[in-house]
């Protein structure tokens, strides 16, 4: 069975529109790659002004047809329309095959979701700071803000014949730490024999002709990439050029960053970000891939609207059929005659009178035009099973058939699911029942409907609520929310049957218009609880929770892809494995990309309590560290909340009953530089108050209440927000304490300044109102600022549990504010250098600094970036940051040499000065970032325990120089590290220099 798209009564194995024609520039009677293709609307074989140009530039008006020009008929109407893909079916087999050319890509479907990729950039030819239709769009693979060729300076070779360039047979390696020697561990041999490693390594040299085929657009070489030698430096692979490693690419392969639209002949033009340039993430990997559509999201709604410019369309996938659709059975022979059977019908879900794939095709046995259980399903559906399957199989709608006709009409109430089409046949299942609350013998709107699995007429465990809530339904508890990079709000919580300790963690996502269906995060028989969610900068969401699956509570986490539909990328990963009880985790990612997790730990007898933390540095997790006794001690220490503020401080708030009542305490640290100690942040680096834990200033010295579950964060305007729940003593004749969600906000310099009132305010209700618990709050990036700049004005969202007095169950409810708008705010996110983890700059080497800058405000800004060692400035650059832009500025072309006479300890400071006046003084907290640099001594050649310098000159360094004594450049014993004065020989001058500094250290 097939779909006759063009209604010609025959099956066509390819979709050919005779009005798609080409200009035969070379007169060879077939369409060639660069020849223009147009749509000859009036079929006069002449191009007339106004007729659509599908590809190329019209140079003459005479038109020809080529039967191999085929369309991808997305709407099955048998002819080409604007937005449909056109291909050249070279072998005329009715399928798009590898190597066949694409004449035109397809537009996305209307309302297709759009994603952002910060590496999709444009060349701002007219300097107006936004993309225009004529401007080139390219993929900035290495993120340096320029259009580059596919080079990696860490690809180096051993110049065995000392001729200054690579020759076939010479070793090529990846010098990962850029120290110009081949290290014994961690560095890859790309081609050739493996060089001697370590101290005896020959020197490694760069060669500007090395290019790699950047298959995954990483911007740097990774294992498996093909490396070629671009002899003529034209950045195009030719058959005569040597393949250093890997499989030879196709002749003509461009060895530059991908150009998405337009032509760039030269490298190094500046590339800019326009936040409205977005792409359709067909692969769901979070990054643009060749073949994925790129559009200009004019109204910034993250959806493609038909009026919006398509920068480049979607390429058809290899294997795409160009034929009329086969509905059932094998494909017919080409041009076979097709017959019609009036009983073959389809379920018209779109209600447009046209069949589309995915719409069910049936055989209407009784010819009544209504699909019933006696009708046979031909394709795109399953035969009815006579039972409601809504719990297990989505799509089965439940309605109330007012007149008991077995046919749905618009007056029938829909109890569950989407409204069906008028005339849809209805089936019954005796296990779909209702609670007759008013005892009138029939269902009324608002009465609970359930699925009585065992059909006993009584509510049992295992029965499913279709609408309403069963008394045995699960209770959603302990909400936590965070925003992903698309501005969506992710919510996690745990739930289980009332009175049962066995809970699981769930999540759902707010996409701007509604919530997705919930999905399980955990699914094991042990309790999973105390869940928390945070957003990571690699477009991943991290869910962390406490689980009893090991016999006592320990922490686990799971990662989710935040680029499309919420899908897990890992299983459950153990985060702690102690003999004590780990509960209530909280997590945040700092500006250097490290993930901090804080939690409460106690023993089984509850005679020990502590607040703990650990961090992930990009390669592994640290040990578990306790906040020192003078920082985080106290009976009942629990419920920590960890966050990072604009000035790069890490803050932890928690609950302790060390004074009797459970009150809110805090600490913070600014000891969060590029490299963290393996022993944790020193106790002295955490804020203390008179050698005691710090109590929040609004807490009463003689409280008559208990606090719990703090949620601390800083909003984009620099204000701290703190939400928590508070239990008040019973009064006024009540029998249980009153429970309320509280909040306060304040700024912090050296002292707290409470902005709203000297005491916290209740949130959403009065103290005498419903019982509220477990708040979780944060600013989400879910709202755009008013005006044309499209900055992010995120709203505050608050989630909490409220005790339902009618059902005695906990409801999960939320509220949100209007957007918070910041007009002017720029900041330094991080400074990353080539300094080793010991903060040691090798003698006579350079410091390379990458500074990441961001514009958080609602205006384009110009700012001056300055780098200093102590008080000496060595780098300065003026940068322009458009709204929402994050930019990496590198000193790669202007490094600072640590001169021979300069050694010791220095402070490296990055300062960003905006030409604007930032919105308030708190905004300046991230305009300066400092770290320690140690410039090494002359003569420090190797360390005591490794081949790297260790910051002191001792007998091992003298011995290493002595081994190379008398050698010159190119000789086996010569090592550049021993040649202290750099004159290409190791002699008495080098020994004397090392001897002068003998015994000294930095």
Short mmCIF file of N, CA and C in Angstrom, two decimals, residues 116-124 130-131 135-141 145-147 258-261 270-275 277-278:
data_model
loop_
_atom_site.label_atom_id
_atom_site.label_comp_id
_atom_site.label_asym_id
_atom_site.label_seq_id
_atom_site.Cartn_x
_atom_site.Cartn_y
_atom_site.Cartn_z
N UNK A 116 20.83 27.40 21.37
CA UNK A 116 21.95 28.32 21.16
C UNK A 116 23.26 27.56 21.27
N UNK A 117 24.24 27.96 20.48
CA UNK A 117 25.61 27.45 20.57
C UNK A 117 26.52 28.67 20.48
N UNK A 118 27.27 28.94 21.54
CA UNK A 118 28.07 30.16 21.60
C UNK A 118 29.18 30.19 20.57
N UNK A 119 29.43 29.05 19.90
CA UNK A 119 30.47 29.02 18.88
C UNK A 119 29.93 29.35 17.48
N UNK A 120 28.62 29.42 17.33
CA UNK A 120 28.04 29.88 16.06
C UNK A 120 28.08 31.40 16.07
N UNK A 121 28.93 31.98 15.22
CA UNK A 121 29.18 33.42 15.25
C UNK A 121 29.09 33.99 13.84
N UNK A 122 29.21 35.30 13.74
CA UNK A 122 29.08 35.95 12.44
C UNK A 122 30.14 37.03 12.29
N UNK A 123 30.40 37.43 11.05
CA UNK A 123 31.32 38.52 10.75
C UNK A 123 30.49 39.79 10.61
N UNK A 124 30.69 40.72 11.53
CA UNK A 124 29.87 41.93 11.59
C UNK A 124 30.40 42.96 10.59
N UNK A 130 24.74 43.19 15.21
CA UNK A 130 23.81 42.07 15.06
C UNK A 130 23.92 41.54 13.64
N UNK A 131 23.52 40.28 13.46
CA UNK A 131 23.66 39.64 12.16
C UNK A 131 22.67 40.23 11.16
N UNK A 135 25.63 38.81 5.87
CA UNK A 135 26.86 38.60 6.63
C UNK A 135 27.17 37.11 6.81
N UNK A 136 28.47 36.82 6.80
CA UNK A 136 28.96 35.45 6.89
C UNK A 136 28.72 34.90 8.30
N UNK A 137 28.33 33.63 8.37
CA UNK A 137 28.17 32.92 9.64
C UNK A 137 29.15 31.75 9.64
N UNK A 138 29.90 31.59 10.73
CA UNK A 138 30.91 30.54 10.81
C UNK A 138 30.88 29.90 12.18
N UNK A 139 31.57 28.76 12.31
CA UNK A 139 31.63 28.04 13.58
C UNK A 139 33.02 28.22 14.17
N UNK A 140 33.07 28.92 15.31
CA UNK A 140 34.33 29.25 15.99
C UNK A 140 34.74 28.07 16.87
N UNK A 141 35.32 27.03 16.25
CA UNK A 141 35.57 25.77 16.94
C UNK A 141 36.40 25.94 18.20
N UNK A 145 37.21 33.72 19.02
CA UNK A 145 36.63 34.94 18.49
C UNK A 145 37.15 35.33 17.12
N UNK A 146 37.86 34.43 16.46
CA UNK A 146 38.36 34.69 15.11
C UNK A 146 38.13 33.46 14.24
N UNK A 147 38.02 33.70 12.93
CA UNK A 147 37.90 32.59 12.00
C UNK A 147 39.29 32.04 11.74
N UNK A 258 34.45 25.57 10.12
CA UNK A 258 33.34 25.50 9.16
C UNK A 258 32.69 26.86 8.92
N UNK A 259 32.45 27.15 7.64
CA UNK A 259 31.64 28.32 7.28
C UNK A 259 30.22 27.84 7.07
N UNK A 260 29.29 28.37 7.86
CA UNK A 260 27.90 27.94 7.79
C UNK A 260 27.18 28.63 6.64
N UNK A 261 27.47 29.92 6.45
CA UNK A 261 26.84 30.69 5.38
C UNK A 261 27.85 31.67 4.82
N UNK A 270 37.43 38.83 12.70
CA UNK A 270 36.78 38.75 14.01
C UNK A 270 35.37 38.18 13.87
N UNK A 271 35.02 37.29 14.78
CA UNK A 271 33.69 36.70 14.82
C UNK A 271 32.95 37.18 16.06
N UNK A 272 31.69 37.48 15.92
CA UNK A 272 30.88 37.96 17.05
C UNK A 272 29.71 37.01 17.30
N UNK A 273 29.17 37.12 18.50
CA UNK A 273 27.98 36.36 18.88
C UNK A 273 26.76 37.25 18.74
N UNK A 274 25.72 36.72 18.12
CA UNK A 274 24.40 37.35 18.14
C UNK A 274 23.48 36.35 18.83
N UNK A 275 22.94 36.68 20.00
CA UNK A 275 22.15 35.70 20.75
C UNK A 275 20.90 35.23 20.02
N UNK A 277 20.96 34.28 16.81
CA UNK A 277 21.35 33.25 15.84
C UNK A 277 21.29 31.91 16.56
N UNK A 278 20.37 31.05 16.17
CA UNK A 278 20.14 29.79 16.87
C UNK A 278 20.04 28.65 15.87
#
